[in-house]
Short mmCIF file of C-alpha atoms in Angstrom, two decimals:
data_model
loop_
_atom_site.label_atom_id
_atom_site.label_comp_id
_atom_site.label_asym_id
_atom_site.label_seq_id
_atom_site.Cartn_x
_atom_site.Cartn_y
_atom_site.Cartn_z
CA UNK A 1 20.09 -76.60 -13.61
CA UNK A 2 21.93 -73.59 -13.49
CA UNK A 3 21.88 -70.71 -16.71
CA UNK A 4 24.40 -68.67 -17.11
CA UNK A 5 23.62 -65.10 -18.74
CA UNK A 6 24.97 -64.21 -21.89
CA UNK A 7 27.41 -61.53 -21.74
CA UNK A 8 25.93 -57.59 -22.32
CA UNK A 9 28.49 -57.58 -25.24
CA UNK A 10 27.47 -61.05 -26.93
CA UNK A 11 23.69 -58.77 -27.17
CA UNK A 12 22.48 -60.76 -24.49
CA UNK A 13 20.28 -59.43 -21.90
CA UNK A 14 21.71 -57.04 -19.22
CA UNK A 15 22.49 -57.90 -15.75
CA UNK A 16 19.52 -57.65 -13.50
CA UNK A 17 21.11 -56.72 -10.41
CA UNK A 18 22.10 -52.75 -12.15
CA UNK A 19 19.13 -50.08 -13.00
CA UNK A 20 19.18 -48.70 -16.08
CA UNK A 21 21.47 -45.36 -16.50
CA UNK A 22 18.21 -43.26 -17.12
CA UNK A 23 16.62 -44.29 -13.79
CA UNK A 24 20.10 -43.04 -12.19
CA UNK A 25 20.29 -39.83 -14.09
CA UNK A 26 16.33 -38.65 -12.83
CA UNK A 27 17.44 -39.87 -9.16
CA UNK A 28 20.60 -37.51 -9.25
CA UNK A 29 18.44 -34.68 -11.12
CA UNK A 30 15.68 -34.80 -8.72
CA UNK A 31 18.53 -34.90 -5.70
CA UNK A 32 20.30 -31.73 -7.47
CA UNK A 33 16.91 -30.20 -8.12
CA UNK A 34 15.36 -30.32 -4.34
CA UNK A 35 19.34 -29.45 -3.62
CA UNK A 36 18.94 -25.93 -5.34
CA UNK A 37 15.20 -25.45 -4.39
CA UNK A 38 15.94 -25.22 -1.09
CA UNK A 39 19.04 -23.07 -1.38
CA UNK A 40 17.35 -20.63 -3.60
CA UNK A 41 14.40 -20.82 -1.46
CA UNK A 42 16.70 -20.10 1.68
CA UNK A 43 18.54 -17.20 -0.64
CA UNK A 44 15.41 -15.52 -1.93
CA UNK A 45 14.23 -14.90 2.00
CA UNK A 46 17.08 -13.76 2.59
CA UNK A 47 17.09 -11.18 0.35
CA UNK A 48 13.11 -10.55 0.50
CA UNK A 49 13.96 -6.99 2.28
CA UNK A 50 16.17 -6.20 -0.76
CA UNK A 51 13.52 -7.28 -3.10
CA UNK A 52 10.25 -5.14 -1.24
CA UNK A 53 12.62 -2.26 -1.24
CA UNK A 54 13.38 -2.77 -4.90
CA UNK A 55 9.77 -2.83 -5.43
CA UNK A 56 9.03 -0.04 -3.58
CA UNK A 57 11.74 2.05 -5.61
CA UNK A 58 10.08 0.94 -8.58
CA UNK A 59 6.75 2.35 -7.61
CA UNK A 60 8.49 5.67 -6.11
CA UNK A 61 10.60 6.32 -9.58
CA UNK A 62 7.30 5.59 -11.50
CA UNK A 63 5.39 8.13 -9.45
CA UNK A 64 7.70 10.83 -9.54
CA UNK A 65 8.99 10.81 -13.27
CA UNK A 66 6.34 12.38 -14.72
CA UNK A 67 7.05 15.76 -13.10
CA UNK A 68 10.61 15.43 -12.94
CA UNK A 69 10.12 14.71 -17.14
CA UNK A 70 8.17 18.20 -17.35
CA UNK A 71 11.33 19.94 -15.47
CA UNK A 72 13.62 18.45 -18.31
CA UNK A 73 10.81 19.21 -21.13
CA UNK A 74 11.19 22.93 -19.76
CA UNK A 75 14.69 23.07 -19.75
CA UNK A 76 15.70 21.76 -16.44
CA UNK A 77 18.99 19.43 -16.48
CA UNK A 78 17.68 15.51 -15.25
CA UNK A 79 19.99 15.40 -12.09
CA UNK A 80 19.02 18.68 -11.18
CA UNK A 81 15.26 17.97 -11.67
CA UNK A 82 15.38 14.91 -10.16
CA UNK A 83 16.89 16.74 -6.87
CA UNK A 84 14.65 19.13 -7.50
CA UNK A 85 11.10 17.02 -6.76
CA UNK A 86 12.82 14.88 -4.24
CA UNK A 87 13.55 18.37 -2.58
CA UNK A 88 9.58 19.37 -2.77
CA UNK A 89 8.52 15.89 -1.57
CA UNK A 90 10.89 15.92 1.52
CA UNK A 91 10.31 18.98 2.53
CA UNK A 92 6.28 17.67 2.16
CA UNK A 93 6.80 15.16 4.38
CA UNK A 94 9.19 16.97 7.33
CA UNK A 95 6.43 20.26 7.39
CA UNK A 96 3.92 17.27 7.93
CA UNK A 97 6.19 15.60 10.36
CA UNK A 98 6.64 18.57 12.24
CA UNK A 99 2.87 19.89 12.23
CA UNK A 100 1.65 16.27 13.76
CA UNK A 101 4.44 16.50 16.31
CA UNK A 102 3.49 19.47 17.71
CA UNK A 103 -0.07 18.52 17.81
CA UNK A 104 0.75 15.42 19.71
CA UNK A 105 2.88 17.39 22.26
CA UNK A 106 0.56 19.34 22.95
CA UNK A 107 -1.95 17.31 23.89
CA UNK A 108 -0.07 14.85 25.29
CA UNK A 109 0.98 17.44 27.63
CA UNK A 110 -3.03 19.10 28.25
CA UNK A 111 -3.44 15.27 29.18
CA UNK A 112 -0.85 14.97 31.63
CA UNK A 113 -1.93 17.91 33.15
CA UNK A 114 -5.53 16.77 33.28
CA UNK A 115 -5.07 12.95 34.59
CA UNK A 116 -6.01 14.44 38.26
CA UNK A 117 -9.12 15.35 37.10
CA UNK A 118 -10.15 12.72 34.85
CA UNK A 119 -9.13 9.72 37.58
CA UNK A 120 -11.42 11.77 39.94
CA UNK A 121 -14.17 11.98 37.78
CA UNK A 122 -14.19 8.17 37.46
CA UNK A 123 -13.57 7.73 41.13
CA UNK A 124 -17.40 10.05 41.71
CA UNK A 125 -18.96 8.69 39.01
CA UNK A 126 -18.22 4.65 40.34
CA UNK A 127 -19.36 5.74 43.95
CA UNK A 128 -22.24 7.71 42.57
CA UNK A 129 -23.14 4.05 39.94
CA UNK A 130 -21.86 1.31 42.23
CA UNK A 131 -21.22 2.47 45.40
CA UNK A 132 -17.35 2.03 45.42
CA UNK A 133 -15.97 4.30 47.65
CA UNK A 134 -12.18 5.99 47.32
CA UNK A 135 -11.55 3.52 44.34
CA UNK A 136 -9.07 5.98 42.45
CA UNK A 137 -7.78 7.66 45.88
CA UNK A 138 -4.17 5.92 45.49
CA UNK A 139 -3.67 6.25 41.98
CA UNK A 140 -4.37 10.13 42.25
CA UNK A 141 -1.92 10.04 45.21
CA UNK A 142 0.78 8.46 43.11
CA UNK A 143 0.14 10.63 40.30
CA UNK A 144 0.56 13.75 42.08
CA UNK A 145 3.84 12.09 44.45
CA UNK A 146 5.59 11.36 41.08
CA UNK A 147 5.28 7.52 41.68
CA UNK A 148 2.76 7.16 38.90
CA UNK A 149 4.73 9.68 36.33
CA UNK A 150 8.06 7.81 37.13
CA UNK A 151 6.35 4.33 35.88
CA UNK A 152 5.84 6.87 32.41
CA UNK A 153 8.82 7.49 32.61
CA UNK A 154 10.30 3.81 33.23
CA UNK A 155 8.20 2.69 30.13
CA UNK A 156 9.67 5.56 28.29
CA UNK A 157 12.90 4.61 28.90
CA UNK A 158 11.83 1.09 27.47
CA UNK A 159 10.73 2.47 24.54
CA UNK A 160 14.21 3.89 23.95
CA UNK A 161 15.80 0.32 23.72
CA UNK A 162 14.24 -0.07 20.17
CA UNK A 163 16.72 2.26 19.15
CA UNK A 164 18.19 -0.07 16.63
CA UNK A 165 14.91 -0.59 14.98
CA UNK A 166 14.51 2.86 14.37
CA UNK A 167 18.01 2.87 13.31
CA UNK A 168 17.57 0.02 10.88
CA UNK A 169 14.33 2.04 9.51
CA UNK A 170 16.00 4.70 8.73
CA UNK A 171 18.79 2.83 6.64
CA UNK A 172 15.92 1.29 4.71
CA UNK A 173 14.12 4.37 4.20
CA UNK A 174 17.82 6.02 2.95
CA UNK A 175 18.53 2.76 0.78
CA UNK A 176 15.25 3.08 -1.22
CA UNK A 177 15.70 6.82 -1.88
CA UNK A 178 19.09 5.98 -3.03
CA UNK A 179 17.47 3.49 -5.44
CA UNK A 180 14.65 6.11 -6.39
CA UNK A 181 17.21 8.47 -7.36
CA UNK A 182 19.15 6.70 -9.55
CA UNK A 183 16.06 4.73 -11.15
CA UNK A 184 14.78 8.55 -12.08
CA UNK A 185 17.82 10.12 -12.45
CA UNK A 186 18.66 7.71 -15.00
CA UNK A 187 15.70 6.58 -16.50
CA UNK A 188 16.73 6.99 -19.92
CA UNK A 189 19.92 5.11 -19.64
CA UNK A 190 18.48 2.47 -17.97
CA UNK A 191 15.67 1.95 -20.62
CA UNK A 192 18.97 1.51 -23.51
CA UNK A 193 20.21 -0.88 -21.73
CA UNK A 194 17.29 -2.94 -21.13
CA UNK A 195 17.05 -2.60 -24.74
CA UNK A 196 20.27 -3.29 -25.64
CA UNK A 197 19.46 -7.03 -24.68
CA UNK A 198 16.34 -7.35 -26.71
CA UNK A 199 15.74 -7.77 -30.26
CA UNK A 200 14.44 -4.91 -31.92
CA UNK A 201 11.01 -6.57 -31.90
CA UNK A 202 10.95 -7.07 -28.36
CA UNK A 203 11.76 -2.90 -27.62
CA UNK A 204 8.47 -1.27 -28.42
CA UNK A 205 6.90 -3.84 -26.54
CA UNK A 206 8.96 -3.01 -23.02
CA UNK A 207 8.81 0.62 -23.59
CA UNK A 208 5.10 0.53 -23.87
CA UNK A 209 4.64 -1.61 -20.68
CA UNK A 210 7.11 0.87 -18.80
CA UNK A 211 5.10 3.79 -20.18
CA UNK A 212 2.50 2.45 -19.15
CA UNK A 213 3.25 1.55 -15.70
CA UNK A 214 4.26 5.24 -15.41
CA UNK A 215 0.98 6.26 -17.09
CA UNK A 216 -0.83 4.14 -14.28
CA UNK A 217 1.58 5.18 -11.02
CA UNK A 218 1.13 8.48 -12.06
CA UNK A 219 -3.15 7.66 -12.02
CA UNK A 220 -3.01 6.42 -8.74
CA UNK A 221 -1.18 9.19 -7.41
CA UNK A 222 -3.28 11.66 -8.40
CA UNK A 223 -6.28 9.80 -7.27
CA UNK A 224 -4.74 9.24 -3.96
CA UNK A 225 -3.88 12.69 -4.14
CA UNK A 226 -7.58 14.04 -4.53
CA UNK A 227 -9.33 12.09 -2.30
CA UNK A 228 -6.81 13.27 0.05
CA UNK A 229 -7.57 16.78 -0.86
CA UNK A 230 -11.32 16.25 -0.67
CA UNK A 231 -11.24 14.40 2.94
CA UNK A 232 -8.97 17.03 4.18
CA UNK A 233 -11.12 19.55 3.63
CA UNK A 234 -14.34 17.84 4.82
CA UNK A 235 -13.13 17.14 8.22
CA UNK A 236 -11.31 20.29 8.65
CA UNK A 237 -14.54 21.92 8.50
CA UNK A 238 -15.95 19.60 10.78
CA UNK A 239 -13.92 19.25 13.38
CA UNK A 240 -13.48 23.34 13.05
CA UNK A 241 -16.95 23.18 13.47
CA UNK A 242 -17.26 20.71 16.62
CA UNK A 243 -14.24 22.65 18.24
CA UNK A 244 -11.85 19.45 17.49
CA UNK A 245 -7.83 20.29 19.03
CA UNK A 246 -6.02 21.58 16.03
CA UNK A 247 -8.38 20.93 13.42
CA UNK A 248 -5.97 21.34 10.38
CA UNK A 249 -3.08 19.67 11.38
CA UNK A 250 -5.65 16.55 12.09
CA UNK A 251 -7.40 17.05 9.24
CA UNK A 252 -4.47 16.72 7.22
CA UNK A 253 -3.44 13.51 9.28
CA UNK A 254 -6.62 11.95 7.96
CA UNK A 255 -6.42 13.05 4.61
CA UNK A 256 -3.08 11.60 4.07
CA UNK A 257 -3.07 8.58 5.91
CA UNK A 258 -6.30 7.12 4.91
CA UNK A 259 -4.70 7.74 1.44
CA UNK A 260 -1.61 6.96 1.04
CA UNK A 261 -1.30 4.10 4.09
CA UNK A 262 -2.55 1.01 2.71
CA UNK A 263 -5.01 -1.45 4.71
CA UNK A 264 -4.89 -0.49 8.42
CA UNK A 265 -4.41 3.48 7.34
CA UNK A 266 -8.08 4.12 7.26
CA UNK A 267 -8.03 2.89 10.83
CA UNK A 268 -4.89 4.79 12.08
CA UNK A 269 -6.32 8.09 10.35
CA UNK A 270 -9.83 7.92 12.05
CA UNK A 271 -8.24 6.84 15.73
CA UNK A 272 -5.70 9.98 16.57
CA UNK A 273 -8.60 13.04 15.72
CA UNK A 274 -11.38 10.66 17.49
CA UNK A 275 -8.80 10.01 20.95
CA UNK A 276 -7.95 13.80 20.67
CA UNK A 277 -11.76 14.73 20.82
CA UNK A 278 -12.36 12.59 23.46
CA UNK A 279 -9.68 13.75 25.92
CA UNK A 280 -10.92 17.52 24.54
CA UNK A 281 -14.65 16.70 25.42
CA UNK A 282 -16.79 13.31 25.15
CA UNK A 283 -19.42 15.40 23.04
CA UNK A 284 -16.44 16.17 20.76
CA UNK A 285 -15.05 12.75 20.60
CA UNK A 286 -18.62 11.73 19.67
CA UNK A 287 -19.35 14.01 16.63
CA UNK A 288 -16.21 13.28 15.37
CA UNK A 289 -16.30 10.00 15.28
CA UNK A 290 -20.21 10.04 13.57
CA UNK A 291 -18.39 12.07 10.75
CA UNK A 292 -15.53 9.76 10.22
CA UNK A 293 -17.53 6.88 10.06
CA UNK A 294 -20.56 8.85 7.47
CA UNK A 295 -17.56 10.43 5.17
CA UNK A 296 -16.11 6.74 5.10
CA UNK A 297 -18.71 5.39 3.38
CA UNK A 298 -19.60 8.28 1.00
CA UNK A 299 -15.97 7.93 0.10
CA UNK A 300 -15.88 4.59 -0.08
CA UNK A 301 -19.19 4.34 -2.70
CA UNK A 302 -19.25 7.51 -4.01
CA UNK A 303 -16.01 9.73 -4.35
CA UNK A 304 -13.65 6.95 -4.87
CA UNK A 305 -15.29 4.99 -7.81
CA UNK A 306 -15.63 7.72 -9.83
CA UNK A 307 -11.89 9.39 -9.12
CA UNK A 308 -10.29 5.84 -9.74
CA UNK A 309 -12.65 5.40 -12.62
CA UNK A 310 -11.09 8.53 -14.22
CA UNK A 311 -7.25 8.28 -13.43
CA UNK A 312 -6.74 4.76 -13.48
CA UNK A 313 -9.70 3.08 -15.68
CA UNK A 314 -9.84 0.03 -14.02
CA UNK A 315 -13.23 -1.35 -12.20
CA UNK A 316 -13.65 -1.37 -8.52
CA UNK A 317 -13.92 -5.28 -8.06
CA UNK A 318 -10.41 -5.30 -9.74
CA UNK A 319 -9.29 -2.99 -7.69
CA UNK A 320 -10.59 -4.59 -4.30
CA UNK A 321 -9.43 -8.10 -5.40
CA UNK A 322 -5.89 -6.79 -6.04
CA UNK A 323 -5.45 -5.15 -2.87
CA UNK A 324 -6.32 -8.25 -1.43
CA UNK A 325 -3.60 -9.98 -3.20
CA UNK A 326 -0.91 -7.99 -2.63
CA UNK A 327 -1.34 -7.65 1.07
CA UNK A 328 -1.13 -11.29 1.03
CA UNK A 329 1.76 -12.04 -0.92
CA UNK A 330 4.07 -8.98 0.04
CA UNK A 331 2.03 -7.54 3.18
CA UNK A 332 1.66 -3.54 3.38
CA UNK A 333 3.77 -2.73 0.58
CA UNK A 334 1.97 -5.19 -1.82
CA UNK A 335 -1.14 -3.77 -1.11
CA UNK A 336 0.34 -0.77 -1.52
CA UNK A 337 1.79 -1.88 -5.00
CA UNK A 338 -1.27 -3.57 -6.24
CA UNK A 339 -3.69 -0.80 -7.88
CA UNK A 340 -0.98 0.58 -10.36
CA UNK A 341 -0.09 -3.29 -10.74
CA UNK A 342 -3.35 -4.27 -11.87
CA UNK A 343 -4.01 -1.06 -13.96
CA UNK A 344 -0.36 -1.86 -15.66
CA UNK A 345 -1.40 -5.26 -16.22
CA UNK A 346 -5.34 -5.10 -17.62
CA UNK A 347 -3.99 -2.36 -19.59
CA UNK A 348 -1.39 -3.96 -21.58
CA UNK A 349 -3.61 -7.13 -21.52
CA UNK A 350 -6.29 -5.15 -23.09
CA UNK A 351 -3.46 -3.63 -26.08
CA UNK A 352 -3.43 -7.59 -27.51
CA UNK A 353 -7.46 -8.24 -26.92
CA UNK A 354 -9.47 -8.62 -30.19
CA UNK A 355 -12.57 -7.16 -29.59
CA UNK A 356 -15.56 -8.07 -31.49
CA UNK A 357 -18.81 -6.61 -32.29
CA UNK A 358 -21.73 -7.44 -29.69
CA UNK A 359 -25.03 -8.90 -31.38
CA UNK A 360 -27.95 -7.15 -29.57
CA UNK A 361 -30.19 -9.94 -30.79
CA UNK A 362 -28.95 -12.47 -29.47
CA UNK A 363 -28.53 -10.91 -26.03
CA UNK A 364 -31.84 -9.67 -26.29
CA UNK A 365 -33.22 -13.25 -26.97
CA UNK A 366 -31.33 -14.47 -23.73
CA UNK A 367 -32.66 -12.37 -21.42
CA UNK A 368 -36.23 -13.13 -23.13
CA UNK A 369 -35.37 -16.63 -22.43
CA UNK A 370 -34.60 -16.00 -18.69
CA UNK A 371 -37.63 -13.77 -18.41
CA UNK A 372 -35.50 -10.69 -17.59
CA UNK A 373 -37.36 -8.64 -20.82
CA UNK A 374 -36.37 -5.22 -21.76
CA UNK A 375 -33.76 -4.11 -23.20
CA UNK A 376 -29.95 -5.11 -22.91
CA UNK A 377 -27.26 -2.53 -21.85
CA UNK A 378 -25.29 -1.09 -24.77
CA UNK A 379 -21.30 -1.21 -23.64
CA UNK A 380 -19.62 1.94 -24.59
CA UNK A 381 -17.70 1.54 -27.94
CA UNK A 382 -16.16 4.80 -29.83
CA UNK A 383 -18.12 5.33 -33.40
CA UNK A 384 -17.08 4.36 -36.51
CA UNK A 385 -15.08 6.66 -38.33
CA UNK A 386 -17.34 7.72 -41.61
#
């Protein structure tokens, strides 16, 4: 027997053969929604260079602000303070440019001149171990023909086709001291309009987290800044004292790059004074590679703590964790990023914290209970006003 369905608009049941309009409207939402996910996902790669060197403008106008705010305190128009430290930290970084570029020449040239002699030395010293006679005979031949300094050459001329990378460097460095200048430059008009779009509310609150991420750039630059001092020092006198090639321009080198160079600097900063030792003597090489290795570690457990303690108040596992995170998530310049980041962040996390009173009984008890005994540590609190 055959039923036939009551029409929708007699209130009879719906056809069955059409979905429900909800069902359609999620199915086109989801479509639309995996539609812009992966167009923003394609657009925020492609501007992930823009972004890093946004960051890293960020961080630069943070760092520098400070001073270029005591230049206006004392008189000194913004622009023309803000031209001003940029001037100081350029010429900074060309008089260290230029010192590590002559040291390089130099021995890069003493080297040259003493390949002869070191490819004979290995030839005696294999027939003298092993027996092999004559086994760097041809390469001193080339060497001295010009065969072997033309291949230099060839590679050199390689080297020269990553022109446009250099060229492209350059532009990015330009783009975020463009971006530095203006951020400093106007600071001030930049913080009224960010607060033009807030309620009043809302204000203090983002002009104490930018104060404070000033407060804590500023921190880390001055740690930075004395460790660099104190390492610079300490192997200038030691490789002074173990006749090290140019022993302030390297000393310098390691200063600043195990600073300032995050992750792979420590490496980079230890290599250069070690290979220039080496090629100067082995026994030279040697010491100073002891030293880098023993100041390292009395850096790492006992200078560094302390300074980063002091500047930037926030604890070392903190510290090592963030590092950690921001090399993963933004590579170099995360890491680089990450200590002020986290000091920003535990700070004004720390503003909204109630914070109560610690019972000393009851933590005494505990430890009783896990058979620890004595007595429990006291955290640091400020007295109570009378």
């Amino acid at each position: 027997m055959n039923v036939t369905p009551d029409p929708p608009g007699n209130g009879g049941p719906a056809r069955a053969d059409r979905a429900p309009r909800w069902v359609t409207r999620l199915v086109l939402g989801i479509f639309a929604g995996a539609v812009v996910l992966y167009y923003g996902r394609g657009v925020v790669a492609s501007l992930r260079p823009l972004l890093i060197m946004l960051l890293l403008s960020l961080f630069l106008s943070f760092a520098i602000e400070p001073a270029v705010n005591r230049l206006e305190r004392a008189g000194v128009r913004r622009g023309v303070g803000t031209m001003t430290v940029f001037g100081l930290v350029v010429l900074a970084l060309v008089g260290f440019g230029v010192a590590m570029a002559t040291v390089l020449s130099e021995q890069i040239t003493e080297f040259a001149d003493d390949v002869p002699g070191y490819l004979e030395d290995f030839g005696d010293w294999l027939e003298e171990t092993f027996g092999i006679e004559g086994a760097t005979d041809d390469l001193i031949a080339d060497y001295e023909s010009g065969d072997l300094a033309d291949r230099f050459t060839n590679f050199a001329d390689d080297l020269a086709r990553f022109g446009a990378t250099i060229v492209n460097l350059l532009f990015q460095v330009f783009t975020i001291a463009l971006f530095t200048f203006y951020l400093v430059a106007e600071g001030p008009a930049l913080r009224r309009q960010v607060c033009s779009l807030l309620p009043a509310n809302r204000q203090r609150e983002v002009l104490e987290l930018w104060d404070l991420a000033i407060e804590k750039t500023g921190g880390y630059i001055a740690s930075r800044a004395i460790l660099a001092i104190l390492s610079s020092l300490a192997h200038w006198l030691v490789f002074a004292a173990v006749d090290v090639p140019s022993p302030l321009a390297l000393a310098l080198w390691v200063g600043i790059m195990s600073q300032f160079i995050p992750v792979i600097g420590t490496y980079l900063a230890g290599a250069l004074p070690i290979v220039i030792g080496f090629i100067a003597d082995p026994a030279t090489g040697l010491w100073a590679l002891v030293f880098v290795i023993v100041y390292q570690q009395i850096e790492n457990y006992v200078f560094a703590p302390r300074i980063t303690a002091q500047t930037m108040e926030i604890h070392v596992a903190l510290a090592f964790g963030a590092v950690i995170a921001g090399a993963a998530v933004l590579g170099p310049v995360g890491a680089l990023l990450s200590l002020p980041a986290a000091a920003t962040i535990q700070a004004f996390v720390s503003s909204y914290l109630r914070r109560h009173e610690v019972n000393e009984a009851v933590l005494l008890e505990s430890r009783r209970r896990r058979g620890l005994g004595g007595v429990p540590i006291r955290s640091k609190r400020p007295p109570t006003a009378p």
